mmCIF file with all atom_site columns, C-alpha atoms in Angstrom:
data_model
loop_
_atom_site.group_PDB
_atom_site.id
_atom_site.type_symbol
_atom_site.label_atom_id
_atom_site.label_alt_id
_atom_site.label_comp_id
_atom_site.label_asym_id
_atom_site.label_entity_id
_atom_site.label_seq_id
_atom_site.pdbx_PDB_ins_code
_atom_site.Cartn_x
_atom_site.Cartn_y
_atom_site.Cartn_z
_atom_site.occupancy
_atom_site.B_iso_or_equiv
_atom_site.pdbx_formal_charge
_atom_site.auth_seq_id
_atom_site.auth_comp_id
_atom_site.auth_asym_id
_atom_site.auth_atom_id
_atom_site.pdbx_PDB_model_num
ATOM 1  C CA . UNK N 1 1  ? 97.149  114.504 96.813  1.00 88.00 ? 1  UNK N CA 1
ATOM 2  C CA . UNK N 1 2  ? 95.839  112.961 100.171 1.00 90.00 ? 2  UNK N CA 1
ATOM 3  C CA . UNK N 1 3  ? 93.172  115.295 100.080 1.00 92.00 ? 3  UNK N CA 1
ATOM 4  C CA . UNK N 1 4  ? 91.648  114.535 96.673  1.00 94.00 ? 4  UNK N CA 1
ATOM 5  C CA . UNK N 1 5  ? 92.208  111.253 96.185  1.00 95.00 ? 5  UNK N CA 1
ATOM 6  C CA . UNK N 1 6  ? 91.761  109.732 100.126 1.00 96.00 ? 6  UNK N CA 1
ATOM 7  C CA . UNK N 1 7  ? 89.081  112.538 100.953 1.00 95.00 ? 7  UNK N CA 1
ATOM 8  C CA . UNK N 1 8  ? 87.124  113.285 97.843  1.00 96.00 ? 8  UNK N CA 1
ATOM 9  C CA . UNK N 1 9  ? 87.350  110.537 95.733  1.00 96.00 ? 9  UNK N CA 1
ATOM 10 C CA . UNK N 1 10 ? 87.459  107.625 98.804  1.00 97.00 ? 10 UNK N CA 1
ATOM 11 C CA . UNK N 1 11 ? 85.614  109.626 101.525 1.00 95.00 ? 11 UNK N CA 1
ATOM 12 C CA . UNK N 1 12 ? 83.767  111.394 99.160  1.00 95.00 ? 12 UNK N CA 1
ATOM 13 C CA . UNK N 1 13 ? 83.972  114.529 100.844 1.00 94.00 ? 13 UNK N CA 1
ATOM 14 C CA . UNK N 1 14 ? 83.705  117.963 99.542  1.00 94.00 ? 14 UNK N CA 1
ATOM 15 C CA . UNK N 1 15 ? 86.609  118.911 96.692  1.00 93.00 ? 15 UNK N CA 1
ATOM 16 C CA . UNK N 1 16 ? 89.365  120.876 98.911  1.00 89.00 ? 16 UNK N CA 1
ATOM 17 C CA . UNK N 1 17 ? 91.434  123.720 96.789  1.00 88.00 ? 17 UNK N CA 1
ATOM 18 C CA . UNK N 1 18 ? 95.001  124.817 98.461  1.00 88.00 ? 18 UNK N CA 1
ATOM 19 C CA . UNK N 1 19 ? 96.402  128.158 97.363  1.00 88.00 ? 19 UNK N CA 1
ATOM 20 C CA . UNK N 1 20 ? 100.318 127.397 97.135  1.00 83.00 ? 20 UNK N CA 1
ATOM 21 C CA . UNK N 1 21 ? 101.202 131.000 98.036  1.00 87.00 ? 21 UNK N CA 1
ATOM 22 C CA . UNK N 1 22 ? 99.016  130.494 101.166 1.00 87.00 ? 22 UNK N CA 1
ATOM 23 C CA . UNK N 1 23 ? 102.168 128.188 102.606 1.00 90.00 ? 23 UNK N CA 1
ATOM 24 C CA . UNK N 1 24 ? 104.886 130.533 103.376 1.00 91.00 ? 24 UNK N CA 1
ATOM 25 C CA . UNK N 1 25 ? 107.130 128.265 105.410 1.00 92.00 ? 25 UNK N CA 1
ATOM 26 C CA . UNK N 1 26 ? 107.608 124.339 105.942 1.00 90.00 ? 26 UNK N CA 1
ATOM 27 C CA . UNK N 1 27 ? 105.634 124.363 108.924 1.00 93.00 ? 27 UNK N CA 1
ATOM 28 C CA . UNK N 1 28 ? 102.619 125.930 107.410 1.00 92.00 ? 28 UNK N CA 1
ATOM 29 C CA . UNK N 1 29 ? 102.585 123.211 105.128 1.00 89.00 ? 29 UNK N CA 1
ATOM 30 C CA . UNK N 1 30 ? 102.920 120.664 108.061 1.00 91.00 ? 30 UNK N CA 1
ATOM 31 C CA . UNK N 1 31 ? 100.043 122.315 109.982 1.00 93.00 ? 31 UNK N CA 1
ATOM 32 C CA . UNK N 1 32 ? 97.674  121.397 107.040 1.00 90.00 ? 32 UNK N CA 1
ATOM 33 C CA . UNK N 1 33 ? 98.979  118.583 105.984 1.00 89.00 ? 33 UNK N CA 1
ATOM 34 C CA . UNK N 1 34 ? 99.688  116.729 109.453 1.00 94.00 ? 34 UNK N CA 1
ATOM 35 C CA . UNK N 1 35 ? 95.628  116.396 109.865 1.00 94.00 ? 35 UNK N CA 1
ATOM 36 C CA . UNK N 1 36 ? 95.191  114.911 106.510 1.00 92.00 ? 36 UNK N CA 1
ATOM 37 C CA . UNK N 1 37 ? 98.010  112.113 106.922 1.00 93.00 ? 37 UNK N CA 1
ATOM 38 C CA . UNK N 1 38 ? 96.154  111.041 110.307 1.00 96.00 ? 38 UNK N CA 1
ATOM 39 C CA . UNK N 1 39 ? 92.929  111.332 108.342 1.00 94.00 ? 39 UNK N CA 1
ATOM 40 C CA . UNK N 1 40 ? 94.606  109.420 105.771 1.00 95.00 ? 40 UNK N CA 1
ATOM 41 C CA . UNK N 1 41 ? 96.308  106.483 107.713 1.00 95.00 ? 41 UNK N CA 1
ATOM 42 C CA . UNK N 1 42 ? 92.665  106.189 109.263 1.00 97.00 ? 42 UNK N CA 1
ATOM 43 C CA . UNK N 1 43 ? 90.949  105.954 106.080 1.00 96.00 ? 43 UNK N CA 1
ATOM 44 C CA . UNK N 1 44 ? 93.052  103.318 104.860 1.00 95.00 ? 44 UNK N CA 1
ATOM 45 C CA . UNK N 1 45 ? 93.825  100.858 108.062 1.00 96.00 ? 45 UNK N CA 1
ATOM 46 C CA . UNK N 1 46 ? 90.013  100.591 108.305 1.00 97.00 ? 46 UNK N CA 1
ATOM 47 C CA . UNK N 1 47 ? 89.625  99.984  104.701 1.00 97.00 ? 47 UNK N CA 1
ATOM 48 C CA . UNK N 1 48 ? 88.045  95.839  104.776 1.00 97.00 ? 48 UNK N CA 1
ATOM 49 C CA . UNK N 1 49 ? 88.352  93.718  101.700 1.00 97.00 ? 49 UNK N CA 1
ATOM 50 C CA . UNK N 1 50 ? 85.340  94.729  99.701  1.00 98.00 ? 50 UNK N CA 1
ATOM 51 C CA . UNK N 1 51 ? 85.895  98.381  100.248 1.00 97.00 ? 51 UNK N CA 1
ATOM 52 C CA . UNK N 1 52 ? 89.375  98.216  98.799  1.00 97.00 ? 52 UNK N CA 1
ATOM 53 C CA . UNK N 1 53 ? 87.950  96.419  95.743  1.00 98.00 ? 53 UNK N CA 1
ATOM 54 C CA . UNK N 1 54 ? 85.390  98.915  95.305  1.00 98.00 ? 54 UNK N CA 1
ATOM 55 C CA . UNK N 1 55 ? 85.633  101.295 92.395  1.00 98.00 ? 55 UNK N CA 1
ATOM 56 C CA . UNK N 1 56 ? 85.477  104.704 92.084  1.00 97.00 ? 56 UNK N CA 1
ATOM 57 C CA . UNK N 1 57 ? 85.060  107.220 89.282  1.00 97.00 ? 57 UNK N CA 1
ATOM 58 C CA . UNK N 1 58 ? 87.516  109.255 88.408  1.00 96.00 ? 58 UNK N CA 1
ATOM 59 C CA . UNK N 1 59 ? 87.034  112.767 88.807  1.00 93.00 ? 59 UNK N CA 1
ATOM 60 C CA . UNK N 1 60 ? 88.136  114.044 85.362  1.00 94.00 ? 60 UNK N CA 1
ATOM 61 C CA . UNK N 1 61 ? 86.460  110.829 83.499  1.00 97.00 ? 61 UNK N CA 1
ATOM 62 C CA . UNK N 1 62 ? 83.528  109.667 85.506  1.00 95.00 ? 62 UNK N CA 1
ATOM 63 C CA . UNK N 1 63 ? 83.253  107.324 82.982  1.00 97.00 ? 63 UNK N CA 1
ATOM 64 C CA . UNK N 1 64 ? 86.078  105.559 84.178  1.00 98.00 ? 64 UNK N CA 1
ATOM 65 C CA . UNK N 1 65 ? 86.872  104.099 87.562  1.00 98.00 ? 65 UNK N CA 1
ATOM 66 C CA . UNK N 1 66 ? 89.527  102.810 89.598  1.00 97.00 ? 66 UNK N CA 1
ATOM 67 C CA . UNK N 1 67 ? 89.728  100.444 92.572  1.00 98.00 ? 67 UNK N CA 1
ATOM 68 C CA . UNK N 1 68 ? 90.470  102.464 96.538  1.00 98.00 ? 68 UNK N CA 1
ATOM 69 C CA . UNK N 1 69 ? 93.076  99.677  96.429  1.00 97.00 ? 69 UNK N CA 1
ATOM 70 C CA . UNK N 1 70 ? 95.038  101.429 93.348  1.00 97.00 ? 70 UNK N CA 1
ATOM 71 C CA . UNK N 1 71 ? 94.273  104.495 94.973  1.00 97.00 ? 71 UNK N CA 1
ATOM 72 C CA . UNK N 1 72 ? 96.176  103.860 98.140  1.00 97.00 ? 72 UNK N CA 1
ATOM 73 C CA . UNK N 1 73 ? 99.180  102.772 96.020  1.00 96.00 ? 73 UNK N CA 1
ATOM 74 C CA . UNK N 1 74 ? 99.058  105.525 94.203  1.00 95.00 ? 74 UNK N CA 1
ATOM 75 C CA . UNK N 1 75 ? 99.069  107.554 97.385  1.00 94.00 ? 75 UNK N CA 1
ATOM 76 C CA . UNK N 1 76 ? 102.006 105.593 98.867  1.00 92.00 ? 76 UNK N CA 1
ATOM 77 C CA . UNK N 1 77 ? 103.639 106.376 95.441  1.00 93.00 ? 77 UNK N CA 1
ATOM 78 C CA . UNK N 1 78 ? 103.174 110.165 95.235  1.00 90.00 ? 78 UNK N CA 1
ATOM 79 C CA . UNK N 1 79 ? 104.641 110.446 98.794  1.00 86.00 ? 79 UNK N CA 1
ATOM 80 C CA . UNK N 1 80 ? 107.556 108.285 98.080  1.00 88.00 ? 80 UNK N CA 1
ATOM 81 C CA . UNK N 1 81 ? 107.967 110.083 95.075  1.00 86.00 ? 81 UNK N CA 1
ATOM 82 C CA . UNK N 1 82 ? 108.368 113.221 96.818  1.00 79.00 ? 82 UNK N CA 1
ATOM 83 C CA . UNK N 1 83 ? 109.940 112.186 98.944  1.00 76.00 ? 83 UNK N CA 1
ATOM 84 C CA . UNK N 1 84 ? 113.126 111.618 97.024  1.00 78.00 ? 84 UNK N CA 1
ATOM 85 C CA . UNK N 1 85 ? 112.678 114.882 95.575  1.00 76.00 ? 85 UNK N CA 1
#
């Protein structure tokens, strides 16, 4: 989630796939995910006004966009979401 929507669609950095059987234990899944949550929480305390107004397209409708302000609640939603799972 934090990868494609904070890194590719915000960052715009290259797409990242994860292979789910790659993650054979909690902590492999901490190892890769610890970097993008710092990544993240970078990405988004530096964000200034205009940049979280911006818009982006969305990556299965480029015709389409979305503010990086809807993205970050999004974010904060997935993870809360989860969270309770």
């Amino acid at each position: 989630n934090e990868a494609g929507w904070v890194g590719y669609v915000i960052r715009g950095e290259q797409r990242r796939r994860f292979e789910p059987g790659a993650f054979g234990s909690l902590d492999a899944v901490m190892a890769e995910w610890q970097p993008l949550r710092a990544a993240t929480a970078a990405t988004i305390l530096g964000l200034t006004g205009e940049e979280r107004e911006s818009r982006r397209p969305l990556p299965w409708d480029t015709s389409k966009t979305v503010s990086v302000d809807e993205i970050v609640w999004y974010v904060v939603a997935h993870d809360q979401y989860h969270r309770g799972q």
